[in-house]
Amino acid sequence: MSRKPETALVTGAGSGIGRGVAQTLAKMGLRVALVGRDPGKLETTKGLLGVADDRVMVAPCDVTDAEAVMAMAKEVESTFGTIDVLVCNAGTNVRNRALNVLTPEDWDLMIRTNLTGPFNLLRAILPGMRERKDGLVVQICSISGVRASTLGGAGYSASKFGQAALGITLGREVREEGIRSTVIYPGEVNTPILDARPVKVSDERKAAILQPEDVAAAVKFLVELHPRARVPELVITPTVDDFF
């Protein structure tokens, strides 16, 4: 970026990776807009940031609603002036993942949340970045967006491959406009999404896999990176796991 980033918008900020990223960015001195569907969870995250009220904004919004996202982005830009860093983190999975039990409703839910949601955010926020010729967009994708996984399921993998393509194409389109785009592919992370697993994840496994602060550290690296350098893709996995 041509100047030090001052503001960030983080989706899925009510828990898990989004909460961890918001905490890290706030510690870096950025003003942070917290976006998610549950105002109560967002308020909890706000309390954990430990910053003055004018340094954080709670912006409840369902990222699958294009017009709601547009209105939310305008409100954040009006309050903060700019959105320098966009972290597309909101995501979901379902319990019945195998193709013989995956329903059209669950398929649509994952595509809307994991793929259409990031598109809605870009549609609302990218024009401001293009006007300033400045900005960083981070897609919090998944290792399931690198290689399809029966553990994640066909629907989740398809949505995450799509999110990855969105982020990579964005980077190619805007690289000469001062805007950087990175797709982060985390392996297993200890977040509430694990509760949707068909098989319960043990406490020992939860302790061994990535924690939200690990992914947040990757986002911090990207924010601090000199604007002459960009990272199109970044894979981060638990040390105990093989990549493939």
Coordinates of C-alpha atoms in Angstrom, one line a residue:
M1 CA 0.0 0.0 0.0
S2 CA 1.2 3.5 -0.7
R3 CA 0.5 4.5 2.9
K4 CA 0.3 2.6 6.2
P5 CA -3.2 1.0 6.4
E6 CA -5.3 2.6 9.1
T7 CA -8.7 0.7 8.8
A8 CA -9.9 -2.8 8.3
L9 CA -13.2 -4.7 7.8
V10 CA -13.3 -8.3 9.0
T11 CA -16.2 -10.6 8.3
G12 CA -17.1 -13.5 10.5
A13 CA -15.7 -11.4 13.4
G14 CA -18.0 -12.9 16.0
S15 CA -15.9 -15.9 16.7
G16 CA -13.0 -18.1 15.6
I17 CA -10.5 -16.8 13.0
G18 CA -12.4 -13.5 12.4
R19 CA -12.2 -12.7 16.1
G20 CA -8.5 -13.5 16.2
V21 CA -7.8 -11.4 13.1
A22 CA -9.8 -8.5 14.6
Q23 CA -7.8 -8.7 17.8
T24 CA -4.5 -8.7 16.0
L25 CA -5.3 -5.8 13.7
A26 CA -6.6 -3.8 16.6
K27 CA -3.3 -4.4 18.5
M28 CA -1.5 -3.2 15.3
G29 CA -3.3 0.1 15.7
L30 CA -5.9 -0.3 12.9
R31 CA -9.5 0.8 13.4
V32 CA -11.6 -2.3 12.8
A33 CA -15.1 -2.8 11.6
L34 CA -16.6 -6.1 12.9
V35 CA -19.0 -7.7 10.6
G36 CA -21.2 -10.8 11.3
R37 CA -24.8 -11.9 11.6
D38 CA -24.9 -12.0 15.4
P39 CA -24.7 -8.6 17.1
G40 CA -24.2 -10.2 20.5
K41 CA -21.1 -12.1 19.4
L42 CA -19.7 -8.9 17.7
E43 CA -20.2 -7.0 20.9
T44 CA -18.2 -9.7 22.7
T45 CA -15.4 -9.4 20.2
K46 CA -15.5 -5.6 20.6
G47 CA -15.0 -6.0 24.3
L48 CA -12.0 -8.3 23.8
L49 CA -10.2 -5.7 21.6
G50 CA -9.7 -3.4 24.6
V51 CA -9.7 -0.2 22.5
A52 CA -11.6 3.0 22.6
D53 CA -15.1 3.0 21.0
D54 CA -13.9 5.2 18.1
R55 CA -11.4 2.5 17.1
V56 CA -13.9 -0.2 16.6
M57 CA -17.3 -0.4 14.8
V58 CA -19.9 -3.1 15.1
A59 CA -21.6 -3.6 11.8
P60 CA -24.1 -6.6 11.8
C61 CA -24.7 -7.9 8.3
D62 CA -25.4 -11.1 6.4
V63 CA -22.8 -11.2 3.7
T64 CA -25.1 -13.3 1.5
D65 CA -27.4 -10.2 1.1
A66 CA -25.9 -8.1 -1.6
E67 CA -27.8 -4.9 -0.9
A68 CA -27.3 -5.2 2.9
V69 CA -23.5 -5.6 2.2
M70 CA -23.6 -2.5 0.0
A71 CA -25.3 -0.5 2.7
M72 CA -23.0 -1.8 5.4
A73 CA -19.9 -0.9 3.4
K74 CA -21.2 2.7 2.8
E75 CA -21.8 3.0 6.6
V76 CA -18.3 1.8 7.4
E77 CA -16.7 4.1 4.8
S78 CA -18.7 7.0 6.1
T79 CA -17.5 6.3 9.7
F80 CA -13.8 5.3 9.0
G81 CA -13.2 7.3 5.8
T82 CA -11.7 4.3 4.0
I83 CA -11.5 0.6 4.1
D84 CA -7.8 -0.1 3.7
V85 CA -7.9 -3.9 4.5
L86 CA -10.7 -6.3 3.7
V87 CA -10.6 -9.7 5.3
C88 CA -13.2 -12.0 3.8
N89 CA -13.5 -14.6 6.5
A90 CA -17.1 -15.5 7.0
G91 CA -17.7 -19.2 6.1
T92 CA -19.7 -22.2 6.9
N93 CA -20.0 -26.0 6.5
V94 CA -22.8 -28.4 7.2
R95 CA -23.0 -31.7 9.1
N96 CA -24.3 -34.0 6.2
R97 CA -21.4 -33.6 3.7
A98 CA -21.2 -36.8 1.6
L99 CA -22.9 -36.5 -1.8
N100 CA -25.5 -39.1 -0.9
V101 CA -26.8 -37.0 1.9
L102 CA -25.9 -33.4 0.8
T103 CA -29.1 -31.5 0.2
P104 CA -29.7 -28.7 -2.3
E105 CA -30.4 -26.3 0.6
D106 CA -27.1 -27.1 2.3
W107 CA -25.3 -26.8 -1.1
D108 CA -26.8 -23.4 -1.7
L109 CA -26.0 -22.2 1.9
M110 CA -22.3 -23.0 1.4
I111 CA -22.1 -21.4 -2.0
R112 CA -23.9 -18.3 -0.8
T113 CA -21.8 -17.9 2.3
N114 CA -18.4 -19.0 1.2
L115 CA -18.4 -17.7 -2.4
T116 CA -21.1 -15.2 -3.1
G117 CA -20.4 -13.5 0.2
P118 CA -16.9 -12.5 -0.7
F119 CA -18.1 -11.4 -4.2
N120 CA -20.7 -9.2 -2.5
L121 CA -18.0 -7.6 -0.4
L122 CA -15.7 -7.0 -3.3
R123 CA -18.6 -5.4 -5.3
A124 CA -19.2 -3.0 -2.4
I125 CA -15.6 -2.2 -1.3
L126 CA -13.3 -2.6 -4.3
P127 CA -14.5 0.6 -6.1
G128 CA -13.1 2.7 -3.2
M129 CA -9.8 0.9 -3.3
R130 CA -9.6 1.4 -7.1
E131 CA -10.3 5.1 -6.7
R132 CA -7.5 5.4 -4.2
K133 CA -5.3 2.9 -6.0
D134 CA -4.6 1.4 -2.6
G135 CA -5.8 -1.6 -0.6
L136 CA -5.3 -5.2 0.6
V137 CA -7.9 -7.9 0.2
V138 CA -7.4 -11.2 2.1
Q139 CA -9.6 -14.3 1.4
I140 CA -9.5 -16.7 4.4
C141 CA -10.1 -19.8 2.3
S142 CA -9.3 -23.4 3.3
I143 CA -6.9 -26.2 2.5
S144 CA -10.1 -27.7 0.9
G145 CA -9.7 -24.9 -1.7
V146 CA -6.4 -26.4 -2.8
R147 CA -7.3 -30.0 -2.9
A148 CA -10.9 -31.4 -2.7
S149 CA -11.5 -33.2 0.6
T150 CA -14.1 -35.7 1.6
L151 CA -13.5 -34.5 5.2
G152 CA -14.7 -31.0 4.2
G153 CA -17.2 -32.4 1.7
A154 CA -18.0 -31.8 -1.9
G155 CA -20.0 -28.6 -1.3
Y156 CA -17.5 -27.0 1.0
S157 CA -14.6 -27.9 -1.3
A158 CA -16.4 -26.5 -4.4
S159 CA -17.2 -23.3 -2.6
K160 CA -13.7 -22.9 -1.4
F161 CA -12.2 -23.6 -4.8
G162 CA -14.5 -20.9 -6.1
Q163 CA -13.4 -18.4 -3.4
A164 CA -9.7 -19.2 -4.2
A165 CA -10.4 -18.5 -7.9
L166 CA -12.1 -15.2 -7.0
G167 CA -9.1 -14.0 -4.9
I168 CA -6.5 -15.1 -7.5
T169 CA -8.4 -13.5 -10.4
L170 CA -8.8 -10.3 -8.4
G171 CA -5.0 -10.1 -7.8
R172 CA -4.4 -10.4 -11.5
E173 CA -6.9 -7.8 -12.4
V174 CA -5.8 -5.1 -9.9
R175 CA -2.0 -5.7 -9.5
E176 CA -1.2 -2.6 -11.5
E177 CA -3.7 -0.5 -9.6
G178 CA -1.9 -0.6 -6.2
I179 CA -4.2 -3.2 -4.8
R180 CA -3.0 -6.6 -3.5
S181 CA -5.0 -9.8 -3.1
T182 CA -4.0 -12.8 -1.1
V183 CA -5.8 -16.2 -0.6
I184 CA -4.9 -17.9 2.6
Y185 CA -5.4 -21.6 2.8
P186 CA -5.5 -22.7 6.5
G187 CA -5.5 -26.4 7.4
E188 CA -7.6 -27.4 10.4
V189 CA -8.2 -24.6 12.8
N190 CA -9.7 -24.9 16.3
T191 CA -12.9 -22.8 15.7
P192 CA -16.6 -23.4 16.3
I193 CA -17.0 -24.7 12.8
L194 CA -15.5 -28.0 14.0
D195 CA -18.8 -28.5 15.9
A196 CA -20.4 -29.2 12.5
R197 CA -18.2 -32.2 11.9
P198 CA -20.0 -35.6 11.5
V199 CA -17.4 -37.1 13.9
K200 CA -16.6 -35.2 17.1
V201 CA -13.0 -33.7 17.2
S202 CA -11.1 -34.7 20.4
D203 CA -9.7 -32.1 22.7
E204 CA -6.2 -33.5 22.0
R205 CA -6.7 -32.9 18.3
K206 CA -8.1 -29.4 18.9
A207 CA -4.9 -28.5 20.9
A208 CA -2.6 -29.8 18.1
I209 CA -4.1 -28.0 15.1
L210 CA -3.9 -24.4 14.2
Q211 CA -5.4 -21.8 16.5
P212 CA -7.1 -18.6 15.3
E213 CA -4.1 -16.5 16.3
D214 CA -1.9 -18.5 13.9
V215 CA -4.0 -17.4 10.9
A216 CA -4.2 -13.9 12.4
A217 CA -0.4 -13.8 12.4
A218 CA -0.4 -14.6 8.6
V219 CA -2.8 -11.7 8.1
K220 CA -0.5 -9.4 10.2
F221 CA 2.4 -10.4 7.9
L222 CA 0.4 -9.4 4.8
V223 CA -0.6 -6.1 6.3
E224 CA 3.0 -5.3 7.3
L225 CA 4.5 -6.4 4.0
H226 CA 6.0 -3.6 1.8
P227 CA 3.5 -2.6 -1.0
R228 CA 6.0 -3.6 -3.6
A229 CA 5.5 -7.2 -2.7
R230 CA 2.4 -9.3 -2.8
V231 CA 1.6 -12.9 -1.8
P232 CA -1.0 -14.4 -4.2
E233 CA -1.4 -17.5 -2.2
L234 CA -0.4 -18.7 1.3
V235 CA -0.8 -22.2 2.8
I236 CA -0.6 -22.6 6.6
T237 CA -1.2 -26.0 8.1
P238 CA -0.7 -27.7 11.5
T239 CA 2.9 -28.9 12.0
V240 CA 1.6 -32.4 12.8
D241 CA -0.2 -32.7 9.5
D242 CA 1.1 -33.7 6.1
F243 CA 0.2 -31.2 3.4
F244 CA -1.2 -33.8 1.0

